[in-house]
CSV table of C-alpha atoms in Angstrom, one decimal:
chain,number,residue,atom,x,y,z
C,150,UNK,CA,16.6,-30.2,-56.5
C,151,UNK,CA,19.3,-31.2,-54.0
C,152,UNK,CA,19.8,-27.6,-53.1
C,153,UNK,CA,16.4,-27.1,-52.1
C,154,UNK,CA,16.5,-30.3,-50.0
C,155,UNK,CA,19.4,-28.8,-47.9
C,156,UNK,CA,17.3,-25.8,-47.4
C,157,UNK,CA,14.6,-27.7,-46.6
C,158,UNK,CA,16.9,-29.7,-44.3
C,159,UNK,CA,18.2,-26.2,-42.8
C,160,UNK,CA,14.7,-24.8,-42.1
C,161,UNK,CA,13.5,-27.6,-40.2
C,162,UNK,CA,16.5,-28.1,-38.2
C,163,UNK,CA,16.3,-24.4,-37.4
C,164,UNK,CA,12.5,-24.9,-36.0
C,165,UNK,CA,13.2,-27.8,-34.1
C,166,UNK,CA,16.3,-25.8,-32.3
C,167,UNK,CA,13.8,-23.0,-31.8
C,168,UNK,CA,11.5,-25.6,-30.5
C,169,UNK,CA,13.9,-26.7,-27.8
C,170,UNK,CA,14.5,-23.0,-26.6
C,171,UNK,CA,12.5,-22.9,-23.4
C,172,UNK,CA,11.5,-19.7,-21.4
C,173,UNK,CA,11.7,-19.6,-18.1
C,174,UNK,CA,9.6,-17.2,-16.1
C,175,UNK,CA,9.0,-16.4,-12.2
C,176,UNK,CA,5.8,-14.1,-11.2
C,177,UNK,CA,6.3,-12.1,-8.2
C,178,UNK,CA,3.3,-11.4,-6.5
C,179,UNK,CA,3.4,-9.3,-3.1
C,180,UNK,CA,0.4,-9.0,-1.0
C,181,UNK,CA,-0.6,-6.5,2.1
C,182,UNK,CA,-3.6,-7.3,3.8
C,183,UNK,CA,-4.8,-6.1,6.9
C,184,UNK,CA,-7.3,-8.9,9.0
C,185,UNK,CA,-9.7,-8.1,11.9
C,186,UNK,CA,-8.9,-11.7,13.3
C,187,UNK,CA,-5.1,-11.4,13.0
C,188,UNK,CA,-4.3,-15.2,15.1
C,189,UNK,CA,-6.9,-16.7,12.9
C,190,UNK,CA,-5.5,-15.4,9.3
C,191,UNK,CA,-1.9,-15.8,10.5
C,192,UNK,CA,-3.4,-19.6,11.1
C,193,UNK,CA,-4.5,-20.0,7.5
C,194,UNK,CA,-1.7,-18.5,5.8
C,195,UNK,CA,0.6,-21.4,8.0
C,196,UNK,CA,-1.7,-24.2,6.7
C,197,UNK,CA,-1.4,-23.0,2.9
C,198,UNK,CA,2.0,-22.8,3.3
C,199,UNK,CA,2.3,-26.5,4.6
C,200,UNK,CA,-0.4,-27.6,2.1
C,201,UNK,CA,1.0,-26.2,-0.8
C,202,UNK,CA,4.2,-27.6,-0.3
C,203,UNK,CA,5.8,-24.2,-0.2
C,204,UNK,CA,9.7,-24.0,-0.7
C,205,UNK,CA,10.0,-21.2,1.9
C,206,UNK,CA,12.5,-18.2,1.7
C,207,UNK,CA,11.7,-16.8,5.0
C,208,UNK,CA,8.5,-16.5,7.9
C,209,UNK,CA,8.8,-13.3,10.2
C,210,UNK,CA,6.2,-12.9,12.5
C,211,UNK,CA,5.4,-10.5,15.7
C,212,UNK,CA,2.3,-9.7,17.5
C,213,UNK,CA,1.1,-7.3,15.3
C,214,UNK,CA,2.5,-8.6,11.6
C,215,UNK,CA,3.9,-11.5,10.0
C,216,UNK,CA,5.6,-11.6,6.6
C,217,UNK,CA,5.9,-14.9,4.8
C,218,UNK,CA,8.5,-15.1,1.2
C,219,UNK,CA,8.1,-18.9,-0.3
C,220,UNK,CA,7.5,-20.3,-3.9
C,221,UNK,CA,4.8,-22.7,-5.0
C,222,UNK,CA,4.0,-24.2,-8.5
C,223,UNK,CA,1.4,-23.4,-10.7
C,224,UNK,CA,-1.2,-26.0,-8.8
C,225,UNK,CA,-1.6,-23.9,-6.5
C,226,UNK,CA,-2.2,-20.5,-7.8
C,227,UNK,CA,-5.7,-20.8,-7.5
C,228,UNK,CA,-5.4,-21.6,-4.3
C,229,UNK,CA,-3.4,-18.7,-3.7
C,230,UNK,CA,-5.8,-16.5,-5.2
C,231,UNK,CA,-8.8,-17.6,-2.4
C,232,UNK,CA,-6.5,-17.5,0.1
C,233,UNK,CA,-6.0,-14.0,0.0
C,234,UNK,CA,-9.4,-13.0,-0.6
C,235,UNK,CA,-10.1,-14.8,2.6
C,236,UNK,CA,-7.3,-13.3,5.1
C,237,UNK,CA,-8.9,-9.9,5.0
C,238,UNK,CA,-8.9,-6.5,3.4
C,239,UNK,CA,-6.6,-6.7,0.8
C,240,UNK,CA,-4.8,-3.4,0.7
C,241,UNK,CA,-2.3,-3.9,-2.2
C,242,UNK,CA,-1.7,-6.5,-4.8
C,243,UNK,CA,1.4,-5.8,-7.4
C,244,UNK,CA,2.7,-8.5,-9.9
C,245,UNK,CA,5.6,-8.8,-11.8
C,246,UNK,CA,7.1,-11.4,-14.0
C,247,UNK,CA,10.7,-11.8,-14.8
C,248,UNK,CA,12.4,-13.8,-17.8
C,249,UNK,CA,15.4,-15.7,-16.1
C,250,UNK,CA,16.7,-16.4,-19.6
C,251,UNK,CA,19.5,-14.3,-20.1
C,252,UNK,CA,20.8,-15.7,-16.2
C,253,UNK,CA,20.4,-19.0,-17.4
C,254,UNK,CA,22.8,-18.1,-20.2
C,255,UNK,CA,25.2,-16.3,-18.3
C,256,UNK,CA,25.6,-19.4,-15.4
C,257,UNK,CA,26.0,-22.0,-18.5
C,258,UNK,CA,29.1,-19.5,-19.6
C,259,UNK,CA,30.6,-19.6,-16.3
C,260,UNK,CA,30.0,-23.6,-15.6
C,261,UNK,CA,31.4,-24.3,-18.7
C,262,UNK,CA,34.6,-21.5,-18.6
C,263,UNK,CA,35.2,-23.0,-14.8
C,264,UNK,CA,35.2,-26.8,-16.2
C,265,UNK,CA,38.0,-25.7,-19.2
C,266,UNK,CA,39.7,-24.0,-16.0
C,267,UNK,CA,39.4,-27.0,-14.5
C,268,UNK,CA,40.3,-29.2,-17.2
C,269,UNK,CA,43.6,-27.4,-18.1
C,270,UNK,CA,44.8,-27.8,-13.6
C,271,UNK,CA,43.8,-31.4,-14.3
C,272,UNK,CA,46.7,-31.7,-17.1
C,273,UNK,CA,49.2,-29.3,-15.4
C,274,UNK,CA,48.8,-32.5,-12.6
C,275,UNK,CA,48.6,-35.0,-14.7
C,276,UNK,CA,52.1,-33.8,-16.1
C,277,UNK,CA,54.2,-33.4,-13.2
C,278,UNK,CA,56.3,-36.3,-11.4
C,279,UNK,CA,55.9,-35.5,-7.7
C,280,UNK,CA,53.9,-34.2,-6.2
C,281,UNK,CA,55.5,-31.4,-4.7
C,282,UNK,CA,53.9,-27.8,-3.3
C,283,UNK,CA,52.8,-27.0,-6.6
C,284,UNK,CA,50.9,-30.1,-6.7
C,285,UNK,CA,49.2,-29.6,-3.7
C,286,UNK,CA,47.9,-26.0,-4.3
C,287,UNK,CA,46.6,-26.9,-7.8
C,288,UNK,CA,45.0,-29.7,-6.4
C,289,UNK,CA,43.7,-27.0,-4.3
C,290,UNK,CA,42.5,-24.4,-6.7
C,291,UNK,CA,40.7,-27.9,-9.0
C,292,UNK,CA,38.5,-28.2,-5.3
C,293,UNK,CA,37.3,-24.9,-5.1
C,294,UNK,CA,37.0,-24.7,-8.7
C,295,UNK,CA,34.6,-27.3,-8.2
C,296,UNK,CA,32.8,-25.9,-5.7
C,297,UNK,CA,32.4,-23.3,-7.9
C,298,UNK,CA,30.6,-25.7,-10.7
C,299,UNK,CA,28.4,-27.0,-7.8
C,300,UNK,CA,27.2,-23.5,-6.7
C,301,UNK,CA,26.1,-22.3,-10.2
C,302,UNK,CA,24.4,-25.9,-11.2
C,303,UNK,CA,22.7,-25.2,-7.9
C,304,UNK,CA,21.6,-22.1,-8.7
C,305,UNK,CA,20.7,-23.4,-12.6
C,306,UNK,CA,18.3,-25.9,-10.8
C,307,UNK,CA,16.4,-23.2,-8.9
C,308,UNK,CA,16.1,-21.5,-11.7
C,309,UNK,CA,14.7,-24.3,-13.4
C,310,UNK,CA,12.8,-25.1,-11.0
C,311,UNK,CA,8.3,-25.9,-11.3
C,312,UNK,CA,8.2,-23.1,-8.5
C,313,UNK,CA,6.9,-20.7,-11.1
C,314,UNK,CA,5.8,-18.3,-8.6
C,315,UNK,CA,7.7,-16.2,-5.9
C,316,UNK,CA,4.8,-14.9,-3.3
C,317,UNK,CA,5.6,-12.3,-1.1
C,318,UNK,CA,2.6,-12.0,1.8
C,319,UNK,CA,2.7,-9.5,4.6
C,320,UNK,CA,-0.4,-9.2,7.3
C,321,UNK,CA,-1.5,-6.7,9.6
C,322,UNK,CA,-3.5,-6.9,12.7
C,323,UNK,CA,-6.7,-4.5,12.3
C,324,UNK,CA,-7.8,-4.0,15.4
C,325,UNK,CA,-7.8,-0.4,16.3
C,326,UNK,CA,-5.0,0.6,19.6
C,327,UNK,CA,-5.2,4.5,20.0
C,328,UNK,CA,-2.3,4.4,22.5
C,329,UNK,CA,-0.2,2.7,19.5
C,330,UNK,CA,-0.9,4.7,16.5
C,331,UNK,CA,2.2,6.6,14.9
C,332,UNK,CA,1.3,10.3,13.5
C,333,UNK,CA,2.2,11.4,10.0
C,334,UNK,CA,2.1,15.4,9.8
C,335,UNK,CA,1.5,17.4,7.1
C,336,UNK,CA,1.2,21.0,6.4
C,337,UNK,CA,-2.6,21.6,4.0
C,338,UNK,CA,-3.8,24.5,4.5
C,339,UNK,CA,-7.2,25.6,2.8
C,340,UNK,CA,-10.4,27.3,2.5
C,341,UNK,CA,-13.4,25.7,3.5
C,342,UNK,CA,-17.1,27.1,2.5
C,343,UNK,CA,-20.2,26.0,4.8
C,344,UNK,CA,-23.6,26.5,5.1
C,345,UNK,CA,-26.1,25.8,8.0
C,346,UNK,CA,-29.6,25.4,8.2
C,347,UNK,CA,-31.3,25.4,11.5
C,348,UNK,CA,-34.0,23.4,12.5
C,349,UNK,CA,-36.2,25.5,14.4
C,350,UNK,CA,-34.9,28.9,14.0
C,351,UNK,CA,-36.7,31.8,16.5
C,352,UNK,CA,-37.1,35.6,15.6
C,353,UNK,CA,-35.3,36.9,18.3
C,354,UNK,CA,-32.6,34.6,18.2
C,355,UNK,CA,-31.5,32.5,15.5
C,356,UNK,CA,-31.8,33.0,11.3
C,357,UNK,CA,-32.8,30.0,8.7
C,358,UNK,CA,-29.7,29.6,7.3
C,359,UNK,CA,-26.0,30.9,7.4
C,360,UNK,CA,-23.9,30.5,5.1
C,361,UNK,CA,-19.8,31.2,5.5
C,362,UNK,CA,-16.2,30.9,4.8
C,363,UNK,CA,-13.0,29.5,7.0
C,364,UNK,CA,-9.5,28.6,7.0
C,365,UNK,CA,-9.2,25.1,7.3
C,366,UNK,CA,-5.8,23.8,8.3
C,367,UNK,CA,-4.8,19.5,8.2
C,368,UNK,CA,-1.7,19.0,9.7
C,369,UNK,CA,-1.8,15.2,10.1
C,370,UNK,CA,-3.4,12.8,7.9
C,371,UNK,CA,-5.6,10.9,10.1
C,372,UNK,CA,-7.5,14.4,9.1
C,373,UNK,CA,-6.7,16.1,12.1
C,374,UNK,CA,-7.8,19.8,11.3
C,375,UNK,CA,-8.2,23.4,12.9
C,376,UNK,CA,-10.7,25.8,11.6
C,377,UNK,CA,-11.0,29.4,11.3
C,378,UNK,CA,-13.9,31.7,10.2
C,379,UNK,CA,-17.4,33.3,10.1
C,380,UNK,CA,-21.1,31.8,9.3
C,381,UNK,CA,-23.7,35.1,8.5
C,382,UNK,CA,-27.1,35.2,8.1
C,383,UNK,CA,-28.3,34.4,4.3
C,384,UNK,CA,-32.4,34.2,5.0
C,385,UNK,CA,-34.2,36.2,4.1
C,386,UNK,CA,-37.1,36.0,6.7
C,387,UNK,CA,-40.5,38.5,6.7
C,388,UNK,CA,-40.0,38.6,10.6
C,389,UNK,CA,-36.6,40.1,11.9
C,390,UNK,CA,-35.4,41.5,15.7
C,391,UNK,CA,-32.4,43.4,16.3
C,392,UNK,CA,-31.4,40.6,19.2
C,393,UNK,CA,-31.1,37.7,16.4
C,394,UNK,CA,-27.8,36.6,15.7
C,395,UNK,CA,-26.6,37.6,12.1
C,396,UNK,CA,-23.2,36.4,12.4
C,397,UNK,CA,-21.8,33.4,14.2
C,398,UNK,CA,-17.8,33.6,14.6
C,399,UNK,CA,-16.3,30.3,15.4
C,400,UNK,CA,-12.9,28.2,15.9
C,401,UNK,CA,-12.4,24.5,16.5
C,402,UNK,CA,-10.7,20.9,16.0
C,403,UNK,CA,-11.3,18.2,14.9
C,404,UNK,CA,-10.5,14.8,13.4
C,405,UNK,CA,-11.8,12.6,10.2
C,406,UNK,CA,-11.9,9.0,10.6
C,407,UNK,CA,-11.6,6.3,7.7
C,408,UNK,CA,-13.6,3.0,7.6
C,409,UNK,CA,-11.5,0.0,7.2
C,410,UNK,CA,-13.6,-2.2,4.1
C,411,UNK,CA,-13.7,0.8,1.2
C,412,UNK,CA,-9.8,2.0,0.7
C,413,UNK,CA,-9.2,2.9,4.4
C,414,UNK,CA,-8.5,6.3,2.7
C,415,UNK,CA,-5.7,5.6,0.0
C,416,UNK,CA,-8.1,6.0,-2.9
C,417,UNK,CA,-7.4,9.2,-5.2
C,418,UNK,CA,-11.3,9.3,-5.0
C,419,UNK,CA,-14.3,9.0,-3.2
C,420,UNK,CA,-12.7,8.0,-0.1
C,421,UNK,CA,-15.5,7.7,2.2
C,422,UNK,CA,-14.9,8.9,6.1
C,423,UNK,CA,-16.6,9.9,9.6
C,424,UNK,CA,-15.7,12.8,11.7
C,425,UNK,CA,-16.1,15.3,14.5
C,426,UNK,CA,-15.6,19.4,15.5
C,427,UNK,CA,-15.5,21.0,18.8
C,428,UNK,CA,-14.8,24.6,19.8
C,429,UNK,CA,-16.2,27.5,20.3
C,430,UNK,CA,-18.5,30.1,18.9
C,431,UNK,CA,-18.6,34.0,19.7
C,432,UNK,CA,-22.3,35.0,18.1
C,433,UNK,CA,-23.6,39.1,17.4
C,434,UNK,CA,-26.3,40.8,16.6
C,435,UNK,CA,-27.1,44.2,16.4
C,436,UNK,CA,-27.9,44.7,20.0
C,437,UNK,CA,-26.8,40.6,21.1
C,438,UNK,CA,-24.1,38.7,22.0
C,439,UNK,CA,-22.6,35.6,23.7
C,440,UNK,CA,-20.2,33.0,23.3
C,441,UNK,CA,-20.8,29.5,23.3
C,442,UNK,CA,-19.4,25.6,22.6
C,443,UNK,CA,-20.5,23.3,19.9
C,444,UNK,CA,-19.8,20.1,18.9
C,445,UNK,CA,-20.6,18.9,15.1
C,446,UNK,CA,-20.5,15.2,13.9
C,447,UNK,CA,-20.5,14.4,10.3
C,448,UNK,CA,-19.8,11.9,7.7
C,449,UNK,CA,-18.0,12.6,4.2
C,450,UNK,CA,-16.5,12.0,1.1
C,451,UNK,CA,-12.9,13.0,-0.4
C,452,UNK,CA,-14.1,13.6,-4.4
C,453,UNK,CA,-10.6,13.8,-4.6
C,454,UNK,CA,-6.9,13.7,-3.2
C,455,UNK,CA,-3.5,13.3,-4.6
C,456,UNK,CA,0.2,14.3,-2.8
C,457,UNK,CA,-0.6,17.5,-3.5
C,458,UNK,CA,-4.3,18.5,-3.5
C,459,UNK,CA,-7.8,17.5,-1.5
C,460,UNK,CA,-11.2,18.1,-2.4
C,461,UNK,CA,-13.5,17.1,0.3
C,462,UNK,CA,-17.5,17.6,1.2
C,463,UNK,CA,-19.4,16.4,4.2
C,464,UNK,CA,-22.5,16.6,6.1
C,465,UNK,CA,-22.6,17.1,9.7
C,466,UNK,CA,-25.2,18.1,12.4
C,467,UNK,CA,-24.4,21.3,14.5
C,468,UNK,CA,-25.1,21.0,18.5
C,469,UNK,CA,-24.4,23.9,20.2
C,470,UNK,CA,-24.5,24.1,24.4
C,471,UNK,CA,-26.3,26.9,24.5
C,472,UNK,CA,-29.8,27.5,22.9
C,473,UNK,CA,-29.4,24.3,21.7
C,474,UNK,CA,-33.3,23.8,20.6
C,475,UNK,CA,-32.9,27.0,18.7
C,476,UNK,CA,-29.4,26.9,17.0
C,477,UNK,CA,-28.3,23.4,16.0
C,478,UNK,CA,-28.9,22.5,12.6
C,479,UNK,CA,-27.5,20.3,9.6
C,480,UNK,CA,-24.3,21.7,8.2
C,481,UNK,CA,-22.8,21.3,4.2
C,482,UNK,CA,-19.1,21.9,4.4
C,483,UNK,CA,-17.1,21.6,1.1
C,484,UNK,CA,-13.3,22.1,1.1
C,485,UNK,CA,-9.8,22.4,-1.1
C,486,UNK,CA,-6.6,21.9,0.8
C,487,UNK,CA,-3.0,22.4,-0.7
C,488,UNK,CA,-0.1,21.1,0.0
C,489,UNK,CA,2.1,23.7,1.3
């Protein structure tokens, strides 16, 4: 019986040590946002900062961006939370938490191996008679020694500290400055397959539909893109006159724009877009020919995209600058680009 009440008495003293062992955790949470009103949101990210009672790490800010490092308590996660959603589009969230138990431990260890450091100067002063230059440097060595201790109980409060969460904010202004914008080049070359149906197409000059094949080349990744290739005649029509053009040989640039509220064009899919094409076409017939401009406008749709591979489709109109009532036309372009 008594050794089963010094079990017992074991057991509960082991839970209520267990009990006393406290984690201590710190979520990271960095924000990018970019906001069309960039004064306003830079404005309400100051207030939260006062309101929250924020202990701040750092505030950079510029015309164009401000970053903002600080920890707040748990109170005021929520309001964290509708903060963000109200600064603008957020364009990246990531979290992290960290366990700071294992520091803890390690700054206890050196508090309490600089106090027996300390503890063994004090005697070495305590046992001398004068105080001669010995004296005086380990009087020395017990100050910084105690600056030491300071320093790492410092440190053991922050981590102690209710600021359970280290935030990390950075904004962007939106607004759009073409004279401002830095290029990123890339080398995607591709093959791109189209077809185009004209509106009102006339015997002698224009076919229903063409259908075709092209190089198309991104070498930045706003899209800008060259294109390369042919369009031929597919229809089949009853009526047919050696003038009509049968095949349309073309070149051109052009450049894909992404909207700014549905992934601004870092999604791996469905990135939605708007774009343009000018350049030239050289048209033939059996006994025709001429050359001409066009311009195409279009929206589209990546399906796909990665570092390495795009899959795109889009639908554009086709104006050309010459027999324009005959010749222009909805186009269906679909695409794969490689990196190369």
């Amino acid at each position: 019986m008594k050794k089963i009440n010094i079990l017992l008495i074991v057991f509960l003293l082991s839970i209520s040590v267990s009990a006393q062992k406290k984690d201590f955790f710190l979520t990271n949470i960095d924000v990018i946002i970019y906001c069309s009103v960039f004064d306003e949101s830079k404005e309400k990210l100051h207030l939260f900062v006062k309101a929250s009672e924020a202990e701040i790490i750092g505030i950079d800010e510029n015309k164009k961006s401000m970053q903002a490092d600080f920890y707040i308590s748990e109170h005021f996660k929520a309001n964290l939370d509708t903060l963000i959603t109200e600064l603008g589009f957020l364009s990246s969230k990531k979290i992290s938490i960290s366990n700071f138990n294992e520091k803890i431990n390690e700054i206890n260890l050196q508090i309490k191996y600089n106090e027996n450091k300390k503890s063994e100067y004090e005697k070495e002063i305590k046992s001398m008679n004068e105080k001669d230059k010995r004296y005086y440097e380990y009087w020395e060595i017990i100050r910084g020694i105690e600056k030491n201790i300071f320093d790492l109980q410092k440190d053991l409060s922050e981590f102690k500290t209710n600021k359970k969460y280290k935030v990390s904010i950075n904004i962007y202004d939106d607004t759009v400055d073409l004279t401002n914008q830095k290029v990123s080049w890339v080398n995607m070359p591709g093959l791109l397959t189209e077809i185009l149906f004209v509106e009102t197409p006339l015997t002698n000059l224009s076919a229903e539909r063409y259908m075709g094949y092209s190089l198309n080349y991104l070498i930045t990744k706003g899209k800008t893109h060259f294109t390369l290739g042919i369009l031929k005649k597919m229809s089949d029509e009853k009526e047919t006159d050696s003038l009509q053009y049968t095949e349309l040989f073309f070149f051109g640039i052009g450049q894909d724009f992404y909207t700014k509220h549905l992934g601004r064009g870092n999604r791996k899919w469905f990135n939605l877009y708007t774009g343009y094409n000018v350049g030239g076409i050289f048209a033939t017939g059996e006994t025709s020919k001429t050359a001409l401009p066009y311009l195409k406008a279009f929206v589209g749709a990546e399906l796909f995209k990665n570092k390495y591979i795009l899959i795109d489709n889009k639908v554009g109109y086709f104006v050309p600058f010459k027999y324009n009532r005959n010749l222009r036309g909805i186009t269906y372009n679909f695409s794969i680009n490689f990196v190369f």
